[in-house]
CSV table of C-alpha atoms and ligand atoms in Angstrom, one decimal:
chain,number,residue,atom,x,y,z
A,1,GLY,CA,83.1,3.5,-23.9
A,2,ARG,CA,86.7,3.6,-24.8
A,3,LEU,CA,90.0,4.0,-22.9
A,4,TYR,CA,91.9,6.7,-24.8
A,5,VAL,CA,94.7,7.4,-22.4
A,6,ASN,CA,96.3,4.8,-20.1
A,7,LYS,CA,99.9,5.8,-19.4
A,8,VAL,CA,102.4,6.3,-16.5
A,9,PHE,CA,104.0,9.8,-16.6
A,10,ASN,CA,107.1,11.1,-14.7
A,11,ILE,CA,104.8,13.7,-13.2
A,12,SER,CA,103.4,13.6,-9.7
A,13,ALA,CA,99.7,13.1,-9.2
A,14,GLU,CA,99.3,16.6,-7.7
A,15,LYS,CA,101.1,18.2,-10.7
A,16,MET,CA,99.0,16.2,-13.2
A,17,PHE,CA,95.8,17.5,-11.5
A,18,GLU,CA,97.2,21.0,-11.6
A,19,LEU,CA,98.1,20.8,-15.3
A,20,LEU,CA,94.8,19.5,-16.4
A,21,PHE,CA,92.3,20.9,-13.9
A,22,THR,CA,93.4,24.4,-13.0
A,23,ASP,CA,93.9,27.5,-15.1
A,24,SER,CA,97.5,26.3,-15.9
A,25,HIS,CA,99.9,27.5,-18.6
A,26,PHE,CA,99.8,23.9,-19.9
A,27,ILE,CA,96.1,23.8,-20.5
A,28,ARG,CA,96.1,27.4,-21.9
A,29,ARG,CA,98.8,26.5,-24.4
A,30,PHE,CA,97.1,23.2,-25.3
A,31,MET,CA,93.8,25.0,-25.9
A,32,ASN,CA,95.7,27.5,-28.1
A,33,ILE,CA,97.1,24.8,-30.3
A,34,ARG,CA,93.7,23.1,-30.6
A,35,LYS,CA,92.2,26.5,-31.4
A,36,ILE,CA,89.9,26.4,-28.5
A,37,THR,CA,89.0,30.0,-27.8
A,38,ASN,CA,87.0,32.3,-25.5
A,39,ALA,CA,87.7,29.9,-22.6
A,40,SER,CA,86.2,30.8,-19.2
A,41,PHE,CA,87.0,28.7,-16.2
A,42,ALA,CA,84.8,28.9,-13.1
A,43,PRO,CA,86.7,28.1,-9.9
A,44,TRP,CA,86.2,24.7,-8.2
A,45,GLN,CA,83.4,24.9,-5.6
A,46,SER,CA,82.4,22.4,-3.0
A,47,GLU,CA,79.0,20.8,-3.0
A,48,ALA,CA,76.9,19.6,-0.1
A,49,SER,CA,77.6,16.0,-1.3
A,50,GLY,CA,81.3,16.5,-0.6
A,51,ALA,CA,82.3,16.6,-4.3
A,52,MET,CA,83.7,19.7,-6.0
A,53,LYS,CA,82.3,21.1,-9.2
A,54,ARG,CA,83.2,23.7,-11.8
A,55,SER,CA,82.1,24.5,-15.3
A,56,LEU,CA,84.0,25.7,-18.4
A,57,ASN,CA,82.8,27.4,-21.5
A,58,TYR,CA,84.7,27.7,-24.7
A,59,THR,CA,84.5,27.7,-28.5
A,60,ILE,CA,86.0,24.7,-30.3
A,61,THR,CA,87.3,24.8,-33.9
A,62,ILE,CA,86.1,21.7,-35.8
A,63,THR,CA,88.1,20.1,-38.6
A,64,ASN,CA,85.3,17.6,-39.6
A,65,PRO,CA,84.1,18.8,-43.0
A,66,LEU,CA,80.5,17.6,-42.3
A,67,VAL,CA,80.2,20.2,-39.5
A,68,GLY,CA,80.4,24.0,-39.3
A,69,LYS,CA,83.8,25.3,-38.4
A,70,PHE,CA,83.0,26.3,-34.8
A,71,SER,CA,80.8,25.3,-31.9
A,72,THR,CA,80.4,26.7,-28.4
A,73,ALA,CA,80.7,24.1,-25.7
A,74,THR,CA,80.1,23.7,-22.0
A,75,GLU,CA,82.1,21.3,-19.9
A,76,ASN,CA,80.8,20.4,-16.4
A,77,GLN,CA,83.4,18.8,-14.2
A,78,ILE,CA,82.9,17.0,-11.0
A,79,LEU,CA,85.8,16.0,-8.7
A,80,TYR,CA,84.5,13.0,-6.8
A,81,LYS,CA,84.7,13.1,-3.1
A,82,GLU,CA,86.5,9.8,-3.1
A,83,SER,CA,89.5,11.7,-4.5
A,84,ARG,CA,92.5,12.1,-2.1
A,85,GLU,CA,94.9,15.0,-2.6
A,86,GLY,CA,98.2,13.8,-4.0
A,87,GLN,CA,97.0,10.1,-4.2
A,88,TYR,CA,94.0,9.7,-6.3
A,89,TYR,CA,91.8,12.1,-8.4
A,90,LEU,CA,88.7,11.1,-10.2
A,91,VAL,CA,87.1,13.8,-12.5
A,92,ASP,CA,84.0,13.3,-14.5
A,93,ALA,CA,83.7,15.8,-17.3
A,94,GLU,CA,80.5,16.1,-19.4
A,95,VAL,CA,80.9,18.0,-22.6
A,96,TYR,CA,78.0,19.6,-24.4
A,97,THR,CA,78.7,20.9,-27.9
A,98,HIS,CA,75.9,23.4,-28.6
A,99,ASP,CA,76.2,24.2,-32.3
A,100,VAL,CA,76.8,20.8,-34.0
A,101,PRO,CA,74.1,18.9,-35.9
A,102,TYR,CA,71.9,16.8,-33.5
A,103,HIS,CA,73.5,18.5,-30.5
A,104,ASP,CA,70.3,18.1,-28.5
A,105,TYR,CA,70.7,14.3,-28.8
A,106,PHE,CA,74.1,13.6,-27.3
A,107,TYR,CA,76.9,14.7,-25.1
A,108,THR,CA,80.3,13.2,-24.3
A,109,GLN,CA,81.4,11.9,-20.9
A,110,ASN,CA,85.1,11.9,-20.2
A,111,LEU,CA,86.3,10.2,-17.0
A,112,TYR,CA,89.8,11.3,-15.9
A,113,CYS,CA,91.6,9.2,-13.4
A,114,ILE,CA,94.9,10.2,-11.9
A,115,ILE,CA,96.6,7.7,-9.6
A,116,ARG,CA,99.8,8.2,-7.7
A,117,HIS,CA,102.4,5.7,-8.7
A,118,SER,CA,105.3,7.0,-6.7
A,119,LYS,CA,106.5,10.4,-5.5
A,120,HIS,CA,107.2,11.7,-9.0
A,121,LYS,CA,105.0,9.4,-11.1
A,122,CYS,CA,101.4,8.9,-11.8
A,123,ARG,CA,99.1,7.0,-14.1
A,124,LEU,CA,96.6,8.9,-16.2
A,125,ARG,CA,93.6,7.1,-17.5
A,126,VAL,CA,90.9,8.7,-19.7
A,127,TYR,CA,87.8,6.8,-20.3
A,128,THR,CA,85.3,8.2,-22.8
A,129,ASP,CA,81.7,7.6,-23.7
A,130,VAL,CA,79.2,9.1,-26.1
A,131,LYS,CA,75.9,9.4,-24.2
A,132,TYR,CA,72.4,9.9,-25.6
A,133,LYS,CA,69.8,12.2,-24.1
A,134,LYS,CA,67.2,10.9,-26.5
A,135,GLN,CA,67.3,8.1,-29.0
A,136,PRO,CA,67.9,9.2,-32.5
A,137,TRP,CA,67.2,7.1,-35.6
A,138,GLY,CA,69.7,4.2,-35.9
A,139,LEU,CA,71.5,5.7,-38.9
A,140,VAL,CA,71.8,9.1,-37.2
A,141,LYS,CA,73.1,7.4,-34.0
A,142,SER,CA,75.9,5.6,-35.8
A,143,PHE,CA,76.8,8.8,-37.7
A,144,ILE,CA,77.1,10.7,-34.4
A,145,THR,CA,79.0,8.0,-32.7
A,146,LYS,CA,81.5,7.5,-35.6
A,147,ASN,CA,82.1,11.2,-35.9
A,148,SER,CA,82.5,11.7,-32.2
A,149,TRP,CA,85.0,8.8,-31.8
A,150,SER,CA,87.2,10.1,-34.5
A,151,GLY,CA,87.3,13.7,-33.0
A,152,LEU,CA,87.9,12.3,-29.5
A,153,GLU,CA,90.6,10.0,-30.6
A,154,ASP,CA,92.5,12.8,-32.3
A,155,TYR,CA,92.1,15.1,-29.3
A,156,PHE,CA,93.3,12.6,-26.7
A,157,ARG,CA,96.2,11.4,-28.8
A,158,HIS,CA,97.3,15.0,-29.0
A,159,LEU,CA,96.8,15.6,-25.3
A,160,GLU,CA,98.9,12.6,-24.5
A,161,SER,CA,101.7,13.8,-26.8
A,162,GLU,CA,101.7,17.3,-25.3
A,163,LEU,CA,101.8,15.8,-21.8
A,164,MET,CA,104.9,13.8,-22.8
A,165,GLU,CA,106.5,17.0,-23.9
A,166,GLU,CA,105.6,18.7,-20.7
A,167,GLU,CA,107.0,15.7,-18.8
A,168,ALA,CA,110.3,16.1,-20.7
A,169,GLU,CA,110.5,19.8,-19.9
A,170,LEU,CA,109.6,19.3,-16.2
A,171,ASN,CA,112.2,16.6,-15.8
A,172,GLN,CA,115.1,18.0,-17.8
A,173,GLY,CA,118.1,18.8,-15.6
A,174,GLY,CA,116.2,17.8,-12.5
A,175,GLY,CA,117.6,14.8,-10.5
A,176,ASP,CA,116.2,11.3,-10.4
A,177,HIS,CA,112.5,11.3,-11.2
B,1,YK8,C1,87.0,18.7,-24.4
B,1,YK8,C2,82.5,15.1,-29.4
B,1,YK8,C3,81.8,15.3,-30.8
B,1,YK8,C4,82.4,16.6,-31.4
B,1,YK8,C5,82.3,16.5,-33.0
B,1,YK8,C6,80.8,16.5,-33.3
B,1,YK8,C7,80.5,15.9,-34.5
B,1,YK8,C8,79.0,16.0,-34.7
B,1,YK8,C9,78.4,14.8,-35.3
B,1,YK8,C10,77.5,15.1,-36.5
B,1,YK8,C11,83.0,17.7,-33.6
B,1,YK8,C12,87.5,19.5,-25.6
B,1,YK8,C13,83.8,16.7,-30.7
B,1,YK8,C14,84.8,15.7,-31.2
B,1,YK8,C15,84.3,18.1,-30.6
B,1,YK8,C16,85.5,18.3,-29.6
B,1,YK8,C17,85.0,17.8,-28.2
B,1,YK8,C18,86.2,17.9,-27.1
B,1,YK8,C19,87.5,17.2,-27.7
B,1,YK8,C20,78.3,14.9,-37.8
B,1,YK8,C21,76.3,14.3,-36.4
B,1,YK8,C22,86.5,19.3,-26.8
B,1,YK8,C23,86.8,17.3,-24.7
B,1,YK8,C24,85.9,17.1,-25.9
B,1,YK8,C25,84.8,16.4,-25.7
B,1,YK8,C26,83.8,16.1,-26.8
B,1,YK8,C27,84.4,16.4,-28.2
B,1,YK8,C28,83.3,16.4,-29.3
B,1,YK8,O1,87.9,18.9,-23.3
B,1,YK8,O2,82.9,15.4,-33.4
Protein backbone atom coordinates (compact mmCIF):
# COMPACT_ATOMS: atom_id res chain seq x y z
CA GLY A 1 0.00 0.00 0.00
CA ARG A 2 0.86 3.67 -0.02
CA LEU A 3 0.56 6.53 2.43
CA TYR A 4 -1.07 9.36 0.48
CA VAL A 5 -1.80 11.84 3.24
CA ASN A 6 0.23 12.30 6.42
CA LYS A 7 -0.21 15.79 7.74
CA VAL A 8 -1.03 17.79 10.86
CA PHE A 9 -3.92 20.24 10.42
CA ASN A 10 -5.08 23.13 12.57
CA ILE A 11 -8.41 21.38 12.87
CA SER A 12 -9.59 19.39 15.90
CA ALA A 13 -9.97 15.62 15.55
CA GLU A 14 -13.79 15.87 16.03
CA LYS A 15 -14.04 18.52 13.34
CA MET A 16 -11.92 16.50 10.91
CA PHE A 17 -14.17 13.47 11.42
CA GLU A 18 -17.23 15.66 10.86
CA LEU A 19 -15.78 17.16 7.66
CA LEU A 20 -14.88 13.82 6.11
CA PHE A 21 -17.41 11.36 7.50
CA THR A 22 -20.73 13.13 7.87
CA ASP A 23 -22.92 14.74 5.25
CA SER A 24 -20.89 17.99 5.64
CA HIS A 25 -20.78 21.09 3.42
CA PHE A 26 -17.09 20.38 2.95
CA ILE A 27 -17.54 16.88 1.53
CA ARG A 28 -20.53 17.99 -0.57
CA ARG A 29 -18.45 20.79 -2.08
CA PHE A 30 -15.44 18.53 -2.62
CA MET A 31 -17.61 15.97 -4.40
CA ASN A 32 -18.99 18.76 -6.59
CA ILE A 33 -15.50 19.86 -7.62
CA ARG A 34 -14.51 16.23 -8.34
CA LYS A 35 -17.75 15.78 -10.32
CA ILE A 36 -18.91 13.01 -8.02
CA THR A 37 -22.69 13.02 -8.49
CA ASN A 38 -25.86 11.23 -7.34
CA ALA A 39 -24.33 10.78 -3.89
CA SER A 40 -26.40 9.04 -1.25
CA PHE A 41 -25.10 8.68 2.30
CA ALA A 42 -26.56 6.11 4.66
CA PRO A 43 -26.37 7.10 8.35
CA TRP A 44 -23.79 5.48 10.63
CA GLN A 45 -25.22 2.39 12.30
CA SER A 46 -23.78 0.37 15.13
CA GLU A 47 -22.92 -3.25 14.66
CA ALA A 48 -23.06 -6.06 17.19
CA SER A 49 -19.24 -6.08 17.10
CA GLY A 50 -19.14 -2.54 18.54
CA ALA A 51 -18.02 -0.95 15.26
CA MET A 52 -20.13 1.48 13.22
CA LYS A 53 -20.89 1.07 9.54
CA ARG A 54 -22.36 3.02 6.69
CA SER A 55 -22.36 2.86 2.93
CA LEU A 56 -22.27 5.50 0.24
CA ASN A 57 -23.27 5.29 -3.39
CA TYR A 58 -22.22 7.77 -6.01
CA THR A 59 -21.20 8.24 -9.64
CA ILE A 60 -17.61 9.23 -10.31
CA THR A 61 -16.40 11.15 -13.35
CA ILE A 62 -13.22 9.62 -14.75
CA THR A 63 -10.52 11.54 -16.57
CA ASN A 64 -8.46 8.47 -17.54
CA PRO A 65 -8.78 8.24 -21.36
CA LEU A 66 -8.61 4.42 -21.22
CA VAL A 67 -11.86 4.19 -19.29
CA GLY A 68 -15.45 5.33 -19.92
CA LYS A 69 -16.30 8.78 -18.58
CA PHE A 70 -18.43 7.64 -15.62
CA SER A 71 -18.73 4.80 -13.18
CA THR A 72 -21.08 4.09 -10.32
CA ALA A 73 -19.31 3.24 -7.08
CA THR A 74 -20.13 1.87 -3.64
CA GLU A 75 -18.07 2.80 -0.61
CA ASN A 76 -18.47 0.75 2.56
CA GLN A 77 -17.08 2.47 5.62
CA ILE A 78 -16.34 0.95 9.00
CA LEU A 79 -15.52 3.09 12.02
CA TYR A 80 -13.52 0.73 14.20
CA LYS A 81 -14.62 0.24 17.76
CA GLU A 82 -11.08 1.17 18.92
CA SER A 83 -11.98 4.76 17.91
CA ARG A 84 -12.38 7.26 20.76
CA GLU A 85 -14.50 10.33 20.23
CA GLY A 86 -12.34 13.44 19.97
CA GLN A 87 -9.12 11.41 20.34
CA TYR A 88 -8.69 8.82 17.68
CA TYR A 89 -10.77 7.73 14.70
CA LEU A 90 -9.97 4.82 12.42
CA VAL A 91 -12.14 4.43 9.32
CA ASP A 92 -11.74 1.64 6.81
CA ALA A 93 -13.33 2.56 3.46
CA GLU A 94 -13.64 -0.06 0.72
CA VAL A 95 -14.47 1.39 -2.67
CA TYR A 96 -15.95 -0.72 -5.47
CA THR A 97 -16.08 0.91 -8.91
CA HIS A 98 -18.79 -1.02 -10.75
CA ASP A 99 -18.43 0.13 -14.35
CA VAL A 100 -14.69 0.22 -15.09
CA PRO A 101 -12.89 -2.54 -17.03
CA TYR A 102 -11.96 -5.53 -14.83
CA HIS A 103 -14.16 -4.16 -12.03
CA ASP A 104 -14.89 -7.68 -10.81
CA TYR A 105 -11.17 -8.23 -10.09
CA PHE A 106 -10.32 -5.41 -7.72
CA TYR A 107 -11.39 -2.82 -5.18
CA THR A 108 -9.62 -0.09 -3.27
CA GLN A 109 -9.09 0.03 0.46
CA ASN A 110 -8.54 3.43 2.06
CA LEU A 111 -7.66 3.58 5.75
CA TYR A 112 -8.25 6.99 7.30
CA CYS A 113 -6.67 7.65 10.63
CA ILE A 114 -7.43 10.86 12.53
CA ILE A 115 -5.35 11.38 15.68
CA ARG A 116 -5.82 14.20 18.17
CA HIS A 117 -2.65 16.26 18.43
CA SER A 118 -3.86 19.02 20.73
CA LYS A 119 -7.16 20.79 21.35
CA HIS A 120 -7.23 22.38 17.89
CA LYS A 121 -4.91 20.11 15.93
CA CYS A 122 -5.01 16.63 14.51
CA ARG A 123 -2.96 14.42 12.25
CA LEU A 124 -4.67 12.85 9.25
CA ARG A 125 -3.19 9.78 7.64
CA VAL A 126 -4.64 8.01 4.63
CA TYR A 127 -3.22 4.67 3.71
CA THR A 128 -4.36 3.16 0.43
CA ASP A 129 -4.16 -0.29 -1.11
CA VAL A 130 -5.45 -1.88 -4.31
CA LYS A 131 -6.91 -5.28 -3.40
CA TYR A 132 -7.65 -8.22 -5.67
CA LYS A 133 -10.73 -10.44 -5.37
CA LYS A 134 -9.34 -12.79 -8.00
CA GLN A 135 -5.93 -12.93 -9.62
CA PRO A 136 -5.86 -11.45 -13.09
CA TRP A 137 -3.20 -12.13 -15.70
CA GLY A 138 0.07 -10.39 -14.71
CA LEU A 139 -0.09 -7.75 -17.40
CA VAL A 140 -3.68 -6.89 -16.54
CA LYS A 141 -2.81 -6.67 -12.87
CA SER A 142 -0.02 -4.17 -13.43
CA PHE A 143 -2.33 -2.20 -15.72
CA ILE A 144 -5.05 -2.01 -13.05
CA THR A 145 -2.56 -1.14 -10.30
CA LYS A 146 -0.82 1.56 -12.32
CA ASN A 147 -4.09 3.21 -13.36
CA SER A 148 -5.52 3.01 -9.86
CA TRP A 149 -2.45 4.60 -8.23
CA SER A 150 -2.47 7.55 -10.60
CA GLY A 151 -6.19 8.22 -10.00
CA LEU A 152 -5.80 7.84 -6.23
CA GLU A 153 -2.74 10.05 -6.04
CA ASP A 154 -4.58 12.83 -7.85
CA TYR A 155 -7.66 12.44 -5.63
CA PHE A 156 -5.80 12.54 -2.31
CA ARG A 157 -3.50 15.37 -3.35
CA HIS A 158 -6.62 17.36 -4.14
CA LEU A 159 -8.35 16.34 -0.89
CA GLU A 160 -5.30 17.49 1.09
CA SER A 161 -5.24 20.87 -0.65
CA GLU A 162 -8.98 21.42 -0.10
CA LEU A 163 -8.53 20.53 3.58
CA MET A 164 -5.78 23.16 3.79
CA GLU A 165 -8.20 25.73 2.39
CA GLU A 166 -10.87 24.68 4.85
CA GLU A 167 -8.30 24.93 7.65
CA ALA A 168 -7.46 28.50 6.59
CA GLU A 169 -11.16 29.44 6.51
CA LEU A 170 -11.90 27.86 9.88
CA ASN A 171 -8.96 29.59 11.53
CA GLN A 172 -9.19 33.05 10.00
CA GLY A 173 -9.89 35.72 12.57
CA GLY A 174 -10.19 33.10 15.28
CA GLY A 175 -7.72 33.36 18.17
CA ASP A 176 -4.71 31.11 18.76
CA HIS A 177 -5.19 27.73 17.19
C1 LIG B 1 -13.45 7.68 -3.07
C2 LIG B 1 -9.53 3.35 -8.06
C3 LIG B 1 -9.45 2.99 -9.53
C4 LIG B 1 -10.33 4.02 -10.29
C5 LIG B 1 -9.87 4.20 -11.76
C6 LIG B 1 -10.06 2.85 -12.45
C7 LIG B 1 -9.15 2.56 -13.54
C8 LIG B 1 -9.52 1.21 -14.09
C9 LIG B 1 -8.32 0.44 -14.49
C10 LIG B 1 -8.47 -0.09 -15.90
C11 LIG B 1 -10.63 5.26 -12.52
C12 LIG B 1 -13.73 8.55 -4.29
C13 LIG B 1 -10.42 5.21 -9.31
C14 LIG B 1 -9.15 6.06 -9.29
C15 LIG B 1 -11.64 6.09 -9.44
C16 LIG B 1 -11.84 7.01 -8.23
C17 LIG B 1 -11.90 6.25 -6.89
C18 LIG B 1 -12.00 7.20 -5.64
C19 LIG B 1 -10.96 8.34 -5.76
C20 LIG B 1 -7.79 0.80 -16.89
C21 LIG B 1 -7.97 -1.49 -15.90
C22 LIG B 1 -13.42 7.78 -5.59
C23 LIG B 1 -12.01 7.21 -3.09
C24 LIG B 1 -11.74 6.48 -4.37
C25 LIG B 1 -11.31 5.21 -4.32
C26 LIG B 1 -10.93 4.42 -5.53
C27 LIG B 1 -10.70 5.29 -6.76
C28 LIG B 1 -10.63 4.42 -8.02
O1 LIG B 1 -13.73 8.39 -1.88
O2 LIG B 1 -8.51 4.56 -11.81
